[in-house]
Structures are given as C-alpha cells and as structure tokens.
Short mmCIF file of C-alpha atoms in Angstrom, two decimals:
data_model
loop_
_atom_site.label_atom_id
_atom_site.label_comp_id
_atom_site.label_asym_id
_atom_site.label_seq_id
_atom_site.Cartn_x
_atom_site.Cartn_y
_atom_site.Cartn_z
CA UNK L 1 0.00 0.00 0.00
CA UNK L 2 0.92 3.63 -0.32
CA UNK L 3 0.88 4.44 3.36
CA UNK L 4 1.24 2.93 6.81
CA UNK L 5 -1.70 0.65 7.52
CA UNK L 6 -2.92 -0.24 11.00
CA UNK L 7 -5.55 -2.67 12.18
CA UNK L 8 -7.92 -2.82 13.86
CA UNK L 9 -8.85 0.84 13.76
CA UNK L 10 -11.00 0.43 16.85
CA UNK L 11 -10.79 -2.18 19.57
CA UNK L 12 -12.90 -2.52 22.70
CA UNK L 13 -11.55 -4.93 25.27
CA UNK L 14 -12.72 -6.01 28.67
CA UNK L 15 -10.21 -5.49 31.45
CA UNK L 16 -7.94 -8.46 31.61
CA UNK L 17 -8.20 -9.43 27.93
CA UNK L 18 -5.20 -9.64 25.64
CA UNK L 19 -5.12 -7.53 22.48
CA UNK L 20 -2.92 -7.48 19.39
CA UNK L 21 -2.49 -4.44 17.17
CA UNK L 22 -0.99 -4.74 13.73
CA UNK L 23 1.10 -2.32 11.71
CA UNK L 24 2.00 -2.68 8.04
CA UNK L 25 4.61 0.00 7.25
CA UNK L 26 5.40 1.52 3.89
CA UNK L 27 7.19 -1.08 1.80
CA UNK L 28 10.94 -0.93 2.23
CA UNK L 29 10.89 1.26 5.30
CA UNK L 30 13.65 0.24 7.66
CA UNK L 31 12.64 2.11 10.80
CA UNK L 32 9.37 1.41 12.59
CA UNK L 33 8.04 3.06 15.73
CA UNK L 34 5.12 2.57 18.06
CA UNK L 35 3.70 5.52 19.97
CA UNK L 36 0.90 5.77 22.51
CA UNK L 37 -1.31 8.84 22.45
CA UNK L 38 -3.66 9.47 25.35
CA UNK L 39 -6.55 11.88 24.93
CA UNK L 40 -5.35 15.46 24.79
CA UNK L 41 -1.68 14.51 24.86
CA UNK L 42 1.09 14.21 22.33
CA UNK L 43 2.33 10.82 21.14
CA UNK L 44 4.60 9.07 23.64
CA UNK L 45 7.37 6.81 22.36
CA UNK L 46 6.97 3.11 23.08
CA UNK L 47 9.47 1.18 20.99
CA UNK L 48 11.70 1.28 17.90
CA UNK L 49 12.66 -1.35 15.33
CA UNK L 50 15.37 -1.20 12.74
CA UNK L 51 14.39 -3.98 10.35
CA UNK L 52 13.64 -6.95 12.62
CA UNK L 53 15.82 -5.76 15.49
CA UNK L 54 14.10 -4.07 18.42
CA UNK L 55 16.70 -1.46 19.32
CA UNK L 56 14.77 0.43 21.97
CA UNK L 57 11.84 -0.67 24.09
CA UNK L 58 12.39 1.79 26.89
CA UNK L 59 8.97 3.41 26.43
CA UNK L 60 6.92 0.28 26.98
CA UNK L 61 4.92 1.02 30.16
CA UNK L 62 5.12 -2.45 31.67
CA UNK L 63 5.99 -6.04 30.93
CA UNK L 64 2.41 -6.51 29.76
CA UNK L 65 3.43 -4.73 26.55
CA UNK L 66 5.33 -6.64 23.90
CA UNK L 67 6.21 -5.76 20.32
CA UNK L 68 7.73 -7.74 17.50
CA UNK L 69 8.68 -7.37 13.86
CA UNK L 70 9.95 -10.86 12.99
CA UNK L 71 10.59 -10.39 9.26
CA UNK L 72 11.43 -6.72 9.26
CA UNK L 73 8.14 -5.58 7.77
CA UNK L 74 4.82 -6.08 9.59
CA UNK L 75 4.88 -5.36 13.32
CA UNK L 76 2.55 -6.40 16.10
CA UNK L 77 2.06 -4.68 19.45
CA UNK L 78 0.59 -7.02 22.02
CA UNK L 79 -0.90 -5.94 25.32
CA UNK L 80 -1.60 -8.65 27.87
CA UNK L 81 -4.15 -8.41 30.66
CA UNK L 82 -5.34 -5.00 29.54
CA UNK L 83 -6.07 -2.32 32.14
CA UNK L 84 -8.19 0.79 31.86
CA UNK L 85 -5.09 2.99 31.78
CA UNK L 86 -4.10 1.26 28.53
CA UNK L 87 -6.97 3.05 26.77
CA UNK L 88 -5.36 5.24 24.13
CA UNK L 89 -4.62 5.53 20.44
CA UNK L 90 -1.64 3.44 19.40
CA UNK L 91 0.18 4.95 16.46
CA UNK L 92 2.63 3.20 14.21
CA UNK L 93 5.11 5.20 12.14
CA UNK L 94 7.85 4.31 9.69
CA UNK L 95 10.76 5.85 7.82
CA UNK L 96 12.92 4.58 4.99
CA UNK L 97 16.19 5.55 6.63
CA UNK L 98 18.20 4.52 9.63
CA UNK L 99 21.28 5.82 11.33
CA UNK L 100 22.76 8.83 9.58
CA UNK L 101 20.30 8.50 6.70
CA UNK L 102 17.39 9.10 9.00
CA UNK L 103 16.52 12.68 9.82
CA UNK L 104 13.40 12.08 11.85
CA UNK L 105 10.56 12.55 9.38
CA UNK L 106 7.99 9.90 10.21
CA UNK L 107 4.99 8.67 8.27
CA UNK L 108 2.13 7.74 10.57
CA UNK L 109 -0.66 5.25 10.25
CA UNK L 110 -4.22 6.18 11.20
CA UNK L 111 -3.82 4.54 14.59
CA UNK L 112 -5.64 1.88 16.57
CA UNK L 113 -7.97 3.27 19.21
CA UNK L 114 -8.10 0.92 22.19
CA UNK L 115 -10.82 1.26 24.79
CA UNK L 116 -10.58 -0.95 27.86
CA UNK L 117 -13.81 -1.30 29.84
CA UNK N 1 10.83 18.36 32.96
CA UNK N 2 9.40 17.04 29.72
CA UNK N 3 11.76 16.88 26.76
CA UNK N 4 9.50 19.06 24.63
CA UNK N 5 7.23 21.77 26.00
CA UNK N 6 4.64 23.72 24.05
CA UNK N 7 2.71 26.81 25.01
CA UNK N 8 -0.59 25.78 26.45
CA UNK N 9 -3.69 26.34 24.41
CA UNK N 10 -6.19 26.45 23.17
CA UNK N 11 -5.36 29.29 20.82
CA UNK N 12 -8.22 31.07 19.10
CA UNK N 13 -7.52 33.45 16.23
CA UNK N 14 -9.79 35.22 13.73
CA UNK N 15 -9.65 34.21 10.09
CA UNK N 16 -6.86 36.01 8.30
CA UNK N 17 -4.80 36.62 11.43
CA UNK N 18 -1.41 35.18 12.38
CA UNK N 19 -1.28 32.21 14.74
CA UNK N 20 1.95 31.92 16.72
CA UNK N 21 3.00 28.62 18.31
CA UNK N 22 6.01 28.13 20.56
CA UNK N 23 8.04 25.15 21.66
CA UNK N 24 11.11 24.63 23.85
CA UNK N 25 13.22 21.51 24.20
CA UNK N 26 15.60 20.30 26.86
CA UNK N 27 18.31 18.37 24.99
CA UNK N 28 20.96 20.64 23.45
CA UNK N 29 22.09 17.78 21.21
CA UNK N 30 18.78 17.65 19.37
CA UNK N 31 19.33 17.48 15.65
CA UNK N 32 16.11 18.09 13.75
CA UNK N 33 12.85 19.79 14.51
CA UNK N 34 9.38 19.27 13.12
CA UNK N 35 5.86 20.57 13.28
CA UNK N 36 3.07 18.08 12.79
CA UNK N 37 -0.60 18.93 12.36
CA UNK N 38 -3.22 16.60 13.78
CA UNK N 39 -6.90 16.93 13.00
CA UNK N 40 -9.31 15.49 15.55
CA UNK N 41 -9.42 11.72 15.25
CA UNK N 42 -6.66 11.62 12.65
CA UNK N 43 -2.98 10.80 12.70
CA UNK N 44 -0.22 13.45 12.76
CA UNK N 45 0.93 14.77 9.39
CA UNK N 46 4.21 16.57 8.84
CA UNK N 47 3.87 20.21 7.80
CA UNK N 48 7.32 21.68 8.48
CA UNK N 49 10.84 20.53 9.18
CA UNK N 50 13.79 22.72 10.17
CA UNK N 51 17.39 21.69 10.75
CA UNK N 52 19.43 24.89 11.15
CA UNK N 53 19.08 28.19 12.96
CA UNK N 54 16.91 30.83 11.34
CA UNK N 55 13.65 30.93 9.49
CA UNK N 56 12.17 28.54 6.98
CA UNK N 57 9.10 29.50 5.00
CA UNK N 58 6.69 27.20 3.17
CA UNK N 59 3.56 28.85 1.88
CA UNK N 60 1.66 30.35 4.80
CA UNK N 61 3.85 28.55 7.34
CA UNK N 62 7.12 29.83 8.79
CA UNK N 63 9.22 27.83 11.21
CA UNK N 64 11.90 29.49 13.32
CA UNK N 65 14.72 27.75 15.15
CA UNK N 66 17.07 29.14 17.78
CA UNK N 67 19.34 26.37 19.05
CA UNK N 68 21.08 28.63 21.58
CA UNK N 69 17.74 29.30 23.25
CA UNK N 70 16.48 25.77 22.54
CA UNK N 71 13.40 27.29 20.99
CA UNK N 72 11.28 26.46 17.95
CA UNK N 73 8.25 28.33 16.72
CA UNK N 74 5.65 28.11 14.00
CA UNK N 75 3.79 31.02 12.49
CA UNK N 76 0.66 30.49 10.44
CA UNK N 77 -0.12 33.55 8.33
CA UNK N 78 -3.55 34.36 6.91
CA UNK N 79 -5.11 31.68 9.11
CA UNK N 80 -7.96 29.73 7.55
CA UNK N 81 -10.71 27.67 9.22
CA UNK N 82 -9.03 24.60 7.71
CA UNK N 83 -5.99 25.35 9.90
CA UNK N 84 -8.05 24.49 13.00
CA UNK N 85 -6.20 21.51 14.44
CA UNK N 86 -3.71 20.50 17.10
CA UNK N 87 -0.11 21.34 16.27
CA UNK N 88 2.59 19.07 17.65
CA UNK N 89 6.20 20.13 18.03
CA UNK N 90 8.62 17.23 17.62
CA UNK N 91 12.34 17.01 18.30
CA UNK N 92 14.68 14.37 16.88
CA UNK N 93 17.61 12.84 18.78
CA UNK N 94 19.63 9.90 17.40
CA UNK N 95 16.73 7.79 16.15
CA UNK N 96 13.85 8.95 18.35
CA UNK N 97 11.23 11.63 17.76
CA UNK N 98 9.87 13.18 20.97
CA UNK N 99 6.63 15.16 20.90
CA UNK N 100 5.18 17.98 22.91
CA UNK N 101 1.62 17.80 24.22
CA UNK N 102 0.34 19.92 21.34
CA UNK N 103 -1.38 23.27 21.01
CA UNK N 104 -4.95 23.31 19.73
CA UNK N 105 -5.67 26.14 17.33
CA UNK N 106 -9.16 27.29 16.43
CA UNK N 107 -9.60 29.75 13.57
CA UNK N 108 -12.82 31.75 13.87
CA UNK N 109 -14.59 32.56 10.62
#
C-alpha cells in the first residue's frame, strides 16, 4: 500500500483481555516506531525497530506490553491483561532511513484506538 | 521536565490573522525539529521541518529555530478555518522523535 496501515482501527476490550495491534509499514521502510497517544496529549514513544531488530523498548509502560517485527516488515504490538489505563490511540510510524540516513521525518498510520472497559 | 514543552492552548484566532505557536526543548544535542498537524481523530501529518538556525518558509507557514535558546516556533499567516487543528512540536535525537503535548488552534470565521 501507499501508506502505513494499522488494524484494527477500533478495539474494545474487557479489562484483563489480551489484544494485538498490527502495523504494516510503507514497503521498504527500515525504521518502525510505536507511539501511545492518550486523549489530549502528544504521542509518547513506546518502541523502535530497525528492520527486525528491536533497538529500543524503553517506552513500553510495563511487561504486559510486547512488540515484535519478525521479518522486518509487519509489526505487532501485544498488550496482555489489559487495564483501563491502557486506553489510548496506538500509532505506528515508519521511515525509509536509519542511522545517519534518518533525519526524523515519520509517516504515521491512522492509529488503533483501544478502549478498555 | 518534559523533553519538549509547548505553550498551552487552546489558541483562538480570527480568520486572516497570524497564529503563533512556541516550543522549547531540553536536549541541546537535538538534531532536527518538526511541526506536525493533527486533526481530531486523525494521525499526525508533517507540515514543516527545520534543521538549522533561522527561518524557513513554506507557503503560509514559517518555522523558526534558535538552538542557543532551545526554541522552535511556527507562524501560520492568513489563518484559515481549515488550519483548525492541534499542532505538535517534535524534536529528533539519534533515532527517536519526541513530541510535545500539542497546542490546539481554532480559527474563527
């Protein structure tokens, strides 16, 4: 596809359920990011992949959050035992560059809005 | 202290006026600076990037960067109702983009 694709767009989960959010970046993009955006706030960094390698997961709020990108393209963010505070929009973004070739311009998907009841 | 701070909104301006948005950042080693626009319920879209001190103009938008003061600003000239959105300041370090909380701008017709 032409842009970053995320699914599902909307997810309602009962507290304690596990959820999986998918991101399909722009073809050939090396760098992939996950951000969490709470209502009225800016996006907060969660994790960064360069190809299949997860180089930074310092923003993941707890060990209930797990992300992977096994083949260096599609990525999945998994949240186990969801809590109400996990309710947010989860944004995926990608960029073709890495290292010195990467200047910070990110292309965002439409996001997955998670509501935990 | 958050890495990126933006002036609190909301900011309401009449159509045709100039909207002025400010942003400060804490890390002197920051390399690149961006302004993203986010309409309600949509994802952020890049509208301006600036890498060196001074002004950069693109249409009705002007970004200003002062690395000594760790300050970035965005001016929107001749504001239009379609400019009503939240504007996010973003700062790039190494590989990571850090965002401010955003300033919501409303342009009154």
